Amino acid sequence: METLELLIRNTSEVLTVEGSPQQPAEQALTPQPNACVGVRRGKVWYVGSEGALPPGAVGPSTRVLDAHGQFVGPGFVDPHTHAVFAGERAAEFDLRCQGATYLQIAQAGGGIVNTVRATRFASEEDLIRLALPRLQLMLEYGVTTAEVKSGYGLSLQDELKMLRVVQRLSALQPVELVPTLMCAHAVPEEYREWREPYLDLCIQEIIPAVAEQGLARFCDVFVEQGAFTPSEARRVLGAAQKRGLRPRLHVDQLTSGGGAELAAELGAATADHLEHVSDAGIQALAQAGVTAVLVPTSTLFLRVRPYAPGRKLRDAGVNVALGTNLNPGSGMSENLPLALGLACLENGLTAAEAYWAATRGAALALGLNTYGRITVGDPANLVIFSCSNYRHLPYHLGINHARIVIKDGHVVIEQEKALCA
Ligand code: NIG
């Protein structure tokens, strides 16, 4: 018999996260007490009691990883990042701490277009060099898959450049990247008085080129005062859908604009942010099966209120996913465990719901059916934590408890950690 490459043993529990979004999250996490996990050819081959392992499964070449009585779960999936960019906006952060708002800073010529200037100036190699440490940090937190948006290029050549960088980064390091085109992130400075021509550029040139070159899976639009209107979003996402790119939307973030209803109308994969979603919008998301992606680190970072109503979204039966929204303006943090803590403290999720949202909920948001769970036959993307159960992740606020991270059956992170509980 072909022996296992890896065996993870001596666990408190293995969370296989094989339930459905409609189940109570504690059940959906499907804990397997004291189970072990066997990996062969990069895939999960066995989950169950060590005593019931088939004879001959463990051989001299099997690497045995001792979980030291702590828990094991699937690799985290971060469903919303802008991890590729050049420059930084620490001065804007400081201005916000002194009372300026995100919209005021944008109106004064800062904000997204500030990062666009730096990103356009950067080469592909520059962008790769700058993004690699961010992805390494994400991996250290246990993130094995992440979505990354373009949206700091805002020209044909610079949007293509960003998406090529995402593609190259995915091959260069262990975090698997899912690319999203976001040419409708902001109207670029040179088109400020020419919105229509910029929309034409998106619809007639950028979307077709990106689709033809297979550089993105999703297309996302920022619907907000000072960004794009719902009717502009309809046009951009209509064109994207015709080219096979699934719609996503940044909506109801800073103001309430019927964005969730728009996401439902368009059959979007996700509606992201949602701080100002209406009750009707929540119902519309539930009926249309749109995943709500919450990014509470940004609500904190921008010093805005309220936080998105995670409790109401879950109670309405919406699949809720959780992301960092890593970006230089509204969320300079790779820390997904911090997002879990905020999701519990401020979005009203339980620890189990937050954990679901950062694993299976996020995988479903990205259409990755074999990710975010531990199922025999699926890619072995796994995390061995330094605590005995998932509740310690939001509770020990912002602290990294990922001790060993495994991507496609390879140990990619092994870090010394004191075992906590
Ligand atoms: O998801 N809301 C719009 N886009 C980003 C912010 C990007 C930036 O400020 O650079 C977000 O928060």
Short mmCIF file of C-alpha atoms and ligand atoms in Angstrom, two decimals:
data_model
loop_
_atom_site.label_atom_id
_atom_site.label_comp_id
_atom_site.label_asym_id
_atom_site.label_seq_id
_atom_site.Cartn_x
_atom_site.Cartn_y
_atom_site.Cartn_z
CA MET A 1 0.00 0.00 0.00
CA GLU A 2 1.18 3.51 -0.80
CA THR A 3 2.02 5.12 2.52
CA LEU A 4 0.95 8.53 3.77
CA GLU A 5 3.18 11.54 3.21
CA LEU A 6 1.89 13.27 6.32
CA LEU A 7 0.06 12.16 9.41
CA ILE A 8 -1.25 14.75 11.88
CA ARG A 9 -1.91 13.06 15.21
CA ASN A 10 -2.63 13.85 18.85
CA THR A 11 -5.26 16.53 18.14
CA SER A 12 -7.93 17.86 20.50
CA GLU A 13 -10.24 17.90 17.49
CA VAL A 14 -10.25 18.26 13.74
CA LEU A 15 -12.77 20.76 12.41
CA THR A 16 -13.72 19.41 9.02
CA VAL A 17 -16.17 22.31 8.33
CA GLU A 18 -18.26 20.09 6.09
CA GLY A 19 -21.69 21.49 6.97
CA SER A 20 -23.81 23.96 5.05
CA PRO A 21 -24.25 27.71 5.55
CA GLN A 22 -27.86 27.14 6.58
CA GLN A 23 -26.92 24.89 9.51
CA PRO A 24 -26.11 26.31 12.94
CA ALA A 25 -22.40 27.07 12.62
CA GLU A 26 -21.32 24.89 15.56
CA GLN A 27 -22.76 21.88 13.72
CA ALA A 28 -21.43 23.04 10.36
CA LEU A 29 -17.86 23.01 11.74
CA THR A 30 -18.34 19.22 12.16
CA PRO A 31 -15.75 18.65 14.90
CA GLN A 32 -14.08 15.23 15.00
CA PRO A 33 -12.72 14.80 18.54
CA ASN A 34 -9.14 13.44 18.77
CA ALA A 35 -9.13 12.59 15.06
CA CYS A 36 -5.98 12.31 12.99
CA VAL A 37 -5.53 13.49 9.39
CA GLY A 38 -3.62 11.54 6.74
CA VAL A 39 -2.34 13.17 3.55
CA ARG A 40 -1.29 11.43 0.35
CA ARG A 41 -0.32 13.00 -2.98
CA GLY A 42 -1.22 16.45 -1.67
CA LYS A 43 -4.80 15.45 -0.85
CA VAL A 44 -6.62 14.55 2.32
CA TRP A 45 -6.70 10.75 2.38
CA TYR A 46 -7.98 9.98 5.86
CA VAL A 47 -9.81 11.73 8.70
CA GLY A 48 -10.71 9.63 11.70
CA SER A 49 -9.40 7.79 14.70
CA GLU A 50 -5.76 6.78 14.60
CA GLY A 51 -6.68 3.27 15.71
CA ALA A 52 -8.81 2.78 12.59
CA LEU A 53 -6.05 3.79 10.13
CA PRO A 54 -5.66 1.03 7.53
CA PRO A 55 -2.62 -1.17 8.23
CA GLY A 56 0.43 -0.06 6.27
CA ALA A 57 -0.80 3.53 5.91
CA VAL A 58 2.12 4.84 7.96
CA GLY A 59 5.58 3.94 6.73
CA PRO A 60 9.17 5.06 7.28
CA SER A 61 8.73 7.94 4.84
CA THR A 62 5.57 9.27 6.52
CA ARG A 63 6.21 12.56 8.27
CA VAL A 64 4.32 12.54 11.56
CA LEU A 65 3.23 15.93 12.91
CA ASP A 66 2.27 16.04 16.58
CA ALA A 67 -0.59 18.49 17.23
CA HIS A 68 0.25 18.39 20.98
CA GLY A 69 -3.41 18.10 21.92
CA GLN A 70 -4.40 21.26 20.00
CA PHE A 71 -6.90 21.65 17.18
CA VAL A 72 -6.61 21.35 13.41
CA GLY A 73 -8.71 23.09 10.77
CA PRO A 74 -8.71 23.89 7.07
CA GLY A 75 -6.44 26.64 5.73
CA PHE A 76 -8.13 30.02 5.96
CA VAL A 77 -9.53 31.56 2.79
CA ASP A 78 -9.35 35.37 2.62
CA PRO A 79 -12.08 36.33 0.13
CA HIS A 80 -11.39 40.08 -0.13
CA THR A 81 -7.95 41.66 -0.51
CA HIS A 82 -6.23 44.36 -2.52
CA ALA A 83 -2.83 42.84 -1.68
CA VAL A 84 -1.02 44.11 -4.80
CA PHE A 85 -0.14 47.81 -4.68
CA ALA A 86 2.77 50.22 -4.47
CA GLY A 87 3.25 53.10 -2.06
CA GLU A 88 1.68 53.62 1.35
CA ARG A 89 -0.88 55.97 2.93
CA ALA A 90 0.28 56.27 6.53
CA ALA A 91 -0.20 60.05 6.36
CA GLU A 92 -3.88 59.53 5.45
CA PHE A 93 -4.23 57.20 8.44
CA ASP A 94 -2.80 59.96 10.63
CA LEU A 95 -5.23 62.50 9.11
CA ARG A 96 -8.14 60.19 9.89
CA CYS A 97 -6.91 59.84 13.47
CA GLN A 98 -7.13 63.64 13.63
CA GLY A 99 -10.73 63.63 12.38
CA ALA A 100 -10.62 63.69 8.56
CA THR A 101 -12.93 61.20 6.86
CA TYR A 102 -12.11 58.73 4.08
CA LEU A 103 -14.38 60.66 1.66
CA GLN A 104 -12.82 64.04 2.57
CA ILE A 105 -9.34 62.63 1.95
CA ALA A 106 -10.49 61.21 -1.40
CA GLN A 107 -12.09 64.54 -2.39
CA ALA A 108 -8.81 66.29 -1.59
CA GLY A 109 -6.97 64.11 -4.11
CA GLY A 110 -5.88 61.29 -1.79
CA GLY A 111 -7.42 57.89 -1.33
CA ILE A 112 -7.48 55.25 -4.06
CA VAL A 113 -6.01 57.55 -6.74
CA ASN A 114 -3.01 58.14 -4.47
CA THR A 115 -2.21 54.42 -4.67
CA VAL A 116 -3.01 54.42 -8.39
CA ARG A 117 -0.21 56.94 -8.99
CA ALA A 118 2.34 54.77 -7.17
CA THR A 119 1.10 51.51 -8.70
CA ARG A 120 1.22 52.84 -12.25
CA PHE A 121 4.79 53.95 -11.67
CA ALA A 122 5.83 50.50 -10.39
CA SER A 123 7.04 47.69 -12.63
CA GLU A 124 5.70 44.13 -12.41
CA GLU A 125 8.88 43.19 -10.57
CA ASP A 126 8.39 46.05 -8.08
CA LEU A 127 4.81 44.98 -7.39
CA ILE A 128 5.87 41.36 -6.89
CA ARG A 129 8.66 42.36 -4.49
CA LEU A 130 6.24 44.53 -2.50
CA ALA A 131 3.45 41.93 -2.35
CA LEU A 132 5.56 38.91 -1.36
CA PRO A 133 6.03 39.89 2.31
CA ARG A 134 2.30 40.62 2.62
CA LEU A 135 1.46 37.15 1.31
CA GLN A 136 4.07 35.60 3.59
CA LEU A 137 2.40 37.26 6.59
CA MET A 138 -0.99 36.02 5.45
CA LEU A 139 0.42 32.50 5.17
CA GLU A 140 1.86 32.76 8.67
CA TYR A 141 -1.68 33.55 9.90
CA GLY A 142 -2.87 30.32 8.27
CA VAL A 143 -4.29 31.76 5.03
CA THR A 144 -3.70 29.29 2.20
CA THR A 145 -6.01 30.87 -0.41
CA ALA A 146 -6.79 34.55 -1.04
CA GLU A 147 -8.65 36.64 -3.53
CA VAL A 148 -6.72 39.65 -4.89
CA LYS A 149 -8.24 42.54 -6.83
CA SER A 150 -6.73 44.83 -9.40
CA GLY A 151 -8.11 48.37 -9.26
CA TYR A 152 -4.99 50.45 -8.68
CA GLY A 153 -4.10 50.50 -12.38
CA LEU A 154 -7.25 51.99 -13.92
CA SER A 155 -5.86 51.90 -17.45
CA LEU A 156 -5.73 48.99 -19.87
CA GLN A 157 -2.01 48.43 -19.48
CA ASP A 158 -1.92 48.91 -15.70
CA GLU A 159 -4.94 46.72 -14.94
CA LEU A 160 -3.38 43.98 -17.09
CA LYS A 161 -0.07 44.54 -15.31
CA MET A 162 -1.69 44.12 -11.88
CA LEU A 163 -3.50 40.94 -12.89
CA ARG A 164 -0.34 39.47 -14.43
CA VAL A 165 1.37 40.19 -11.11
CA VAL A 166 -1.40 38.30 -9.27
CA GLN A 167 -0.95 35.37 -11.65
CA ARG A 168 2.84 35.36 -11.20
CA LEU A 169 2.59 35.70 -7.41
CA SER A 170 0.25 32.71 -7.25
CA ALA A 171 2.96 30.59 -8.86
CA LEU A 172 5.81 32.09 -6.80
CA GLN A 173 4.70 31.39 -3.25
CA PRO A 174 2.26 29.05 -1.43
CA VAL A 175 -0.85 31.24 -0.99
CA GLU A 176 -3.12 30.38 -3.93
CA LEU A 177 -4.56 33.56 -5.41
CA VAL A 178 -7.95 34.10 -7.02
CA PRO A 179 -7.86 37.16 -9.31
CA THR A 180 -10.60 39.80 -9.58
CA LEU A 181 -10.70 42.63 -12.11
CA MET A 182 -11.67 45.92 -10.48
CA CYS A 183 -11.20 48.55 -13.17
CA ALA A 184 -14.33 50.24 -11.71
CA HIS A 185 -12.67 50.94 -8.36
CA ALA A 186 -12.40 54.70 -8.95
CA VAL A 187 -12.55 57.05 -11.91
CA PRO A 188 -8.88 57.80 -12.66
CA GLU A 189 -7.70 61.41 -12.41
CA GLU A 190 -7.24 61.89 -16.17
CA TYR A 191 -10.90 60.87 -16.71
CA ARG A 192 -12.38 62.94 -13.86
CA GLU A 193 -14.40 65.06 -16.29
CA TRP A 194 -14.88 62.12 -18.69
CA ARG A 195 -16.76 59.39 -16.85
CA GLU A 196 -18.44 58.05 -19.97
CA PRO A 197 -15.19 57.51 -21.88
CA TYR A 198 -13.73 55.76 -18.83
CA LEU A 199 -16.74 53.43 -18.64
CA ASP A 200 -16.34 52.78 -22.37
CA LEU A 201 -12.69 51.93 -21.78
CA CYS A 202 -13.68 49.45 -19.04
CA ILE A 203 -16.47 47.88 -21.10
CA GLN A 204 -14.94 47.89 -24.56
CA GLU A 205 -11.25 47.33 -23.84
CA ILE A 206 -10.27 46.32 -20.30
CA ILE A 207 -12.94 43.67 -19.65
CA PRO A 208 -12.53 41.99 -23.07
CA ALA A 209 -8.72 41.95 -22.81
CA VAL A 210 -8.74 40.55 -19.27
CA ALA A 211 -11.28 37.88 -20.21
CA GLU A 212 -9.41 36.94 -23.38
CA GLN A 213 -6.15 36.54 -21.48
CA GLY A 214 -7.85 34.54 -18.71
CA LEU A 215 -6.52 36.92 -16.06
CA ALA A 216 -9.54 37.16 -13.75
CA ARG A 217 -12.36 35.05 -12.40
CA PHE A 218 -14.50 37.89 -11.00
CA CYS A 219 -15.25 41.52 -11.82
CA ASP A 220 -15.93 43.88 -8.92
CA VAL A 221 -17.35 47.43 -8.83
CA PHE A 222 -17.19 50.00 -6.00
CA VAL A 223 -20.68 51.50 -5.74
CA GLU A 224 -20.47 54.58 -3.55
CA GLN A 225 -20.71 58.35 -3.57
CA GLY A 226 -17.60 59.51 -5.39
CA ALA A 227 -17.09 56.09 -7.01
CA PHE A 228 -19.67 54.46 -9.33
CA THR A 229 -23.47 54.58 -9.47
CA PRO A 230 -25.73 51.52 -9.51
CA SER A 231 -26.57 52.06 -13.18
CA GLU A 232 -22.85 52.32 -14.08
CA ALA A 233 -22.25 49.11 -12.11
CA ARG A 234 -25.02 47.38 -14.07
CA ARG A 235 -23.31 48.27 -17.33
CA VAL A 236 -19.81 47.22 -16.24
CA LEU A 237 -20.94 43.98 -14.65
CA GLY A 238 -23.28 43.19 -17.53
CA ALA A 239 -20.31 43.38 -19.89
CA ALA A 240 -18.19 41.31 -17.51
CA GLN A 241 -20.84 38.61 -17.20
CA LYS A 242 -21.05 38.32 -20.98
CA ARG A 243 -17.31 37.58 -20.95
CA GLY A 244 -17.61 34.96 -18.22
CA LEU A 245 -16.48 37.07 -15.25
CA ARG A 246 -18.76 36.68 -12.21
CA PRO A 247 -19.93 39.92 -10.60
CA ARG A 248 -18.97 41.08 -7.14
CA LEU A 249 -19.76 44.44 -5.55
CA HIS A 250 -18.36 46.77 -2.89
CA VAL A 251 -21.65 48.15 -1.57
CA ASP A 252 -23.33 50.02 1.27
CA GLN A 253 -19.91 50.69 2.80
CA LEU A 254 -19.90 54.40 3.69
CA THR A 255 -23.48 55.28 2.82
CA SER A 256 -26.67 53.34 2.23
CA GLY A 257 -27.31 53.02 -1.49
CA GLY A 258 -29.45 49.96 -2.14
CA GLY A 259 -26.24 48.12 -2.98
CA ALA A 260 -27.27 44.77 -1.55
CA GLU A 261 -30.47 44.90 -3.61
CA LEU A 262 -28.32 45.59 -6.68
CA ALA A 263 -26.07 42.60 -5.89
CA ALA A 264 -29.16 40.41 -5.63
CA GLU A 265 -30.59 41.77 -8.88
CA LEU A 266 -27.33 41.01 -10.71
CA GLY A 267 -26.93 37.55 -9.17
CA ALA A 268 -23.54 38.62 -7.83
CA ALA A 269 -21.30 36.06 -6.16
CA THR A 270 -20.77 38.43 -3.24
CA ALA A 271 -21.80 41.75 -1.77
CA ASP A 272 -18.89 43.11 0.27
CA HIS A 273 -18.70 45.60 3.18
CA LEU A 274 -22.45 46.14 3.87
CA GLU A 275 -22.05 48.40 6.91
CA HIS A 276 -25.16 50.33 5.79
CA VAL A 277 -27.20 47.48 4.28
CA SER A 278 -30.97 47.86 4.67
CA ASP A 279 -33.30 45.17 6.01
CA ALA A 280 -34.75 44.82 2.50
CA GLY A 281 -31.20 44.39 1.19
CA ILE A 282 -30.55 41.59 3.68
CA GLN A 283 -33.70 39.78 2.54
CA ALA A 284 -32.72 40.27 -1.10
CA LEU A 285 -29.26 38.75 -0.49
CA ALA A 286 -30.84 35.76 1.25
CA GLN A 287 -33.32 35.16 -1.55
CA ALA A 288 -30.74 35.51 -4.31
CA GLY A 289 -28.11 33.35 -2.54
CA VAL A 290 -25.49 36.12 -2.57
CA THR A 291 -22.67 35.72 -0.02
CA ALA A 292 -22.10 38.69 2.30
CA VAL A 293 -18.38 39.37 2.73
CA LEU A 294 -17.71 41.31 5.93
CA VAL A 295 -14.46 43.22 6.44
CA PRO A 296 -14.67 44.61 9.99
CA THR A 297 -11.00 45.57 10.10
CA SER A 298 -11.88 48.34 7.64
CA THR A 299 -14.78 49.61 9.73
CA LEU A 300 -12.31 49.90 12.60
CA PHE A 301 -9.52 51.32 10.47
CA LEU A 302 -11.72 54.01 8.89
CA ARG A 303 -13.21 54.97 12.29
CA VAL A 304 -16.72 54.72 10.82
CA ARG A 305 -19.81 53.19 12.37
CA PRO A 306 -21.90 51.05 12.27
CA TYR A 307 -20.25 47.68 11.73
CA ALA A 308 -22.06 45.49 9.20
CA PRO A 309 -25.03 43.64 10.75
CA GLY A 310 -23.52 40.16 10.68
CA ARG A 311 -26.07 38.83 13.16
CA LYS A 312 -29.02 39.90 11.02
CA LEU A 313 -27.38 38.54 7.87
CA ARG A 314 -26.79 35.12 9.46
CA ASP A 315 -30.29 35.06 10.96
CA ALA A 316 -31.76 35.78 7.51
CA GLY A 317 -29.93 32.71 6.15
CA VAL A 318 -27.21 34.57 4.20
CA ASN A 319 -23.85 32.81 3.83
CA VAL A 320 -21.45 35.17 5.62
CA ALA A 321 -17.75 35.25 4.73
CA LEU A 322 -15.00 37.22 6.42
CA GLY A 323 -11.98 38.92 4.86
CA THR A 324 -9.16 41.25 5.84
CA ASN A 325 -9.66 43.73 2.94
CA LEU A 326 -5.88 44.16 3.08
CA ASN A 327 -5.19 47.44 1.25
CA PRO A 328 -3.12 50.58 1.90
CA GLY A 329 -6.08 52.92 2.47
CA SER A 330 -8.92 51.35 4.40
CA GLY A 331 -7.36 48.25 5.93
CA MET A 332 -3.59 47.92 6.21
CA SER A 333 -3.69 44.57 7.97
CA GLU A 334 -3.04 40.99 6.93
CA ASN A 335 -4.40 39.78 10.26
CA LEU A 336 -7.39 37.50 9.58
CA PRO A 337 -7.59 36.35 13.25
CA LEU A 338 -8.13 40.02 14.18
CA ALA A 339 -11.04 40.08 11.71
CA LEU A 340 -12.45 37.01 13.48
CA GLY A 341 -12.28 38.82 16.81
CA LEU A 342 -13.96 41.93 15.41
CA ALA A 343 -16.62 39.81 13.70
CA CYS A 344 -17.58 38.47 17.13
CA LEU A 345 -17.21 41.72 19.07
CA GLU A 346 -18.73 44.08 16.51
CA ASN A 347 -20.62 42.21 13.76
CA GLY A 348 -22.46 40.02 16.25
CA LEU A 349 -21.25 36.64 15.01
CA THR A 350 -20.55 33.73 17.32
CA ALA A 351 -17.04 32.27 17.37
CA ALA A 352 -18.27 29.32 15.30
CA GLU A 353 -19.90 31.63 12.73
CA ALA A 354 -16.73 33.71 12.46
CA TYR A 355 -14.62 30.58 11.97
CA TRP A 356 -17.04 29.30 9.31
CA ALA A 357 -16.91 32.70 7.61
CA ALA A 358 -13.11 32.61 7.29
CA THR A 359 -12.99 29.02 6.03
CA ARG A 360 -15.90 27.33 4.23
CA GLY A 361 -18.04 30.47 3.97
CA ALA A 362 -15.20 32.27 2.22
CA ALA A 363 -14.43 29.30 -0.06
CA LEU A 364 -18.07 29.18 -1.17
CA ALA A 365 -17.96 32.93 -1.83
CA LEU A 366 -15.11 32.30 -4.27
CA GLY A 367 -16.79 29.27 -5.84
CA LEU A 368 -14.04 26.99 -4.51
CA ASN A 369 -16.05 23.95 -3.63
CA THR A 370 -13.14 21.77 -2.46
CA TYR A 371 -11.58 24.46 -0.24
CA GLY A 372 -12.21 25.71 3.27
CA ARG A 373 -12.98 22.23 4.59
CA ILE A 374 -11.16 18.97 5.34
CA THR A 375 -12.71 16.27 3.20
CA VAL A 376 -11.17 13.10 1.84
CA GLY A 377 -10.09 13.73 -1.76
CA ASP A 378 -9.82 17.51 -1.38
CA PRO A 379 -6.52 19.46 -1.50
CA ALA A 380 -4.74 19.17 1.86
CA ASN A 381 -4.78 22.80 2.97
CA LEU A 382 -4.52 22.57 6.74
CA VAL A 383 -3.56 24.50 9.86
CA ILE A 384 -2.36 23.04 13.16
CA PHE A 385 -3.08 25.64 15.84
CA SER A 386 -1.45 26.30 19.20
CA CYS A 387 -4.77 26.29 21.06
CA SER A 388 -7.24 23.54 21.82
CA ASN A 389 -10.30 25.00 20.12
CA TYR A 390 -11.44 27.65 17.64
CA ARG A 391 -12.94 29.93 20.31
CA HIS A 392 -9.43 31.00 21.28
CA LEU A 393 -8.91 32.65 17.87
CA PRO A 394 -11.39 35.56 18.32
CA TYR A 395 -10.92 35.52 22.10
CA HIS A 396 -7.14 35.99 22.09
CA LEU A 397 -7.67 39.11 20.05
CA GLY A 398 -5.48 39.58 17.00
CA ILE A 399 -2.95 36.95 18.10
CA ASN A 400 -1.62 34.41 15.65
CA HIS A 401 -2.22 30.82 16.77
CA ALA A 402 -1.35 29.11 13.48
CA ARG A 403 1.64 26.90 14.32
CA ILE A 404 2.00 24.67 11.26
CA VAL A 405 0.48 25.55 7.88
CA ILE A 406 0.15 22.96 5.10
CA LYS A 407 -0.65 23.81 1.47
CA ASP A 408 -1.43 21.01 -0.97
CA GLY A 409 0.19 18.54 1.41
CA HIS A 410 3.42 20.54 1.87
CA VAL A 411 4.44 22.01 5.20
CA VAL A 412 4.95 25.66 4.28
CA ILE A 413 5.06 27.26 7.74
CA GLU A 414 6.38 25.82 10.99
CA GLN A 415 6.64 28.39 13.72
CA GLU A 416 7.50 28.05 17.40
CA LYS A 417 4.44 28.85 19.51
CA ALA A 418 3.68 28.45 23.17
CA LEU A 419 0.64 26.18 23.48
CA CYS A 420 -2.07 28.29 25.06
CA ALA A 421 -4.87 26.22 26.50
O1 NIG B 1 -12.42 47.75 -0.10
N1 NIG B 1 -13.91 50.54 -0.83
C1 NIG B 1 -13.17 50.59 -1.76
N2 NIG B 1 -12.01 49.93 -1.93
C2 NIG B 1 -11.16 49.53 -0.87
C3 NIG B 1 -10.34 50.69 -0.41
C4 NIG B 1 -9.17 50.86 -1.25
C5 NIG B 1 -8.30 52.02 -0.87
O2 NIG B 1 -8.67 52.93 -0.13
O3 NIG B 1 -7.18 52.01 -1.39
C6 NIG B 1 -11.96 48.86 0.20
O4 NIG B 1 -12.14 49.37 1.30
#
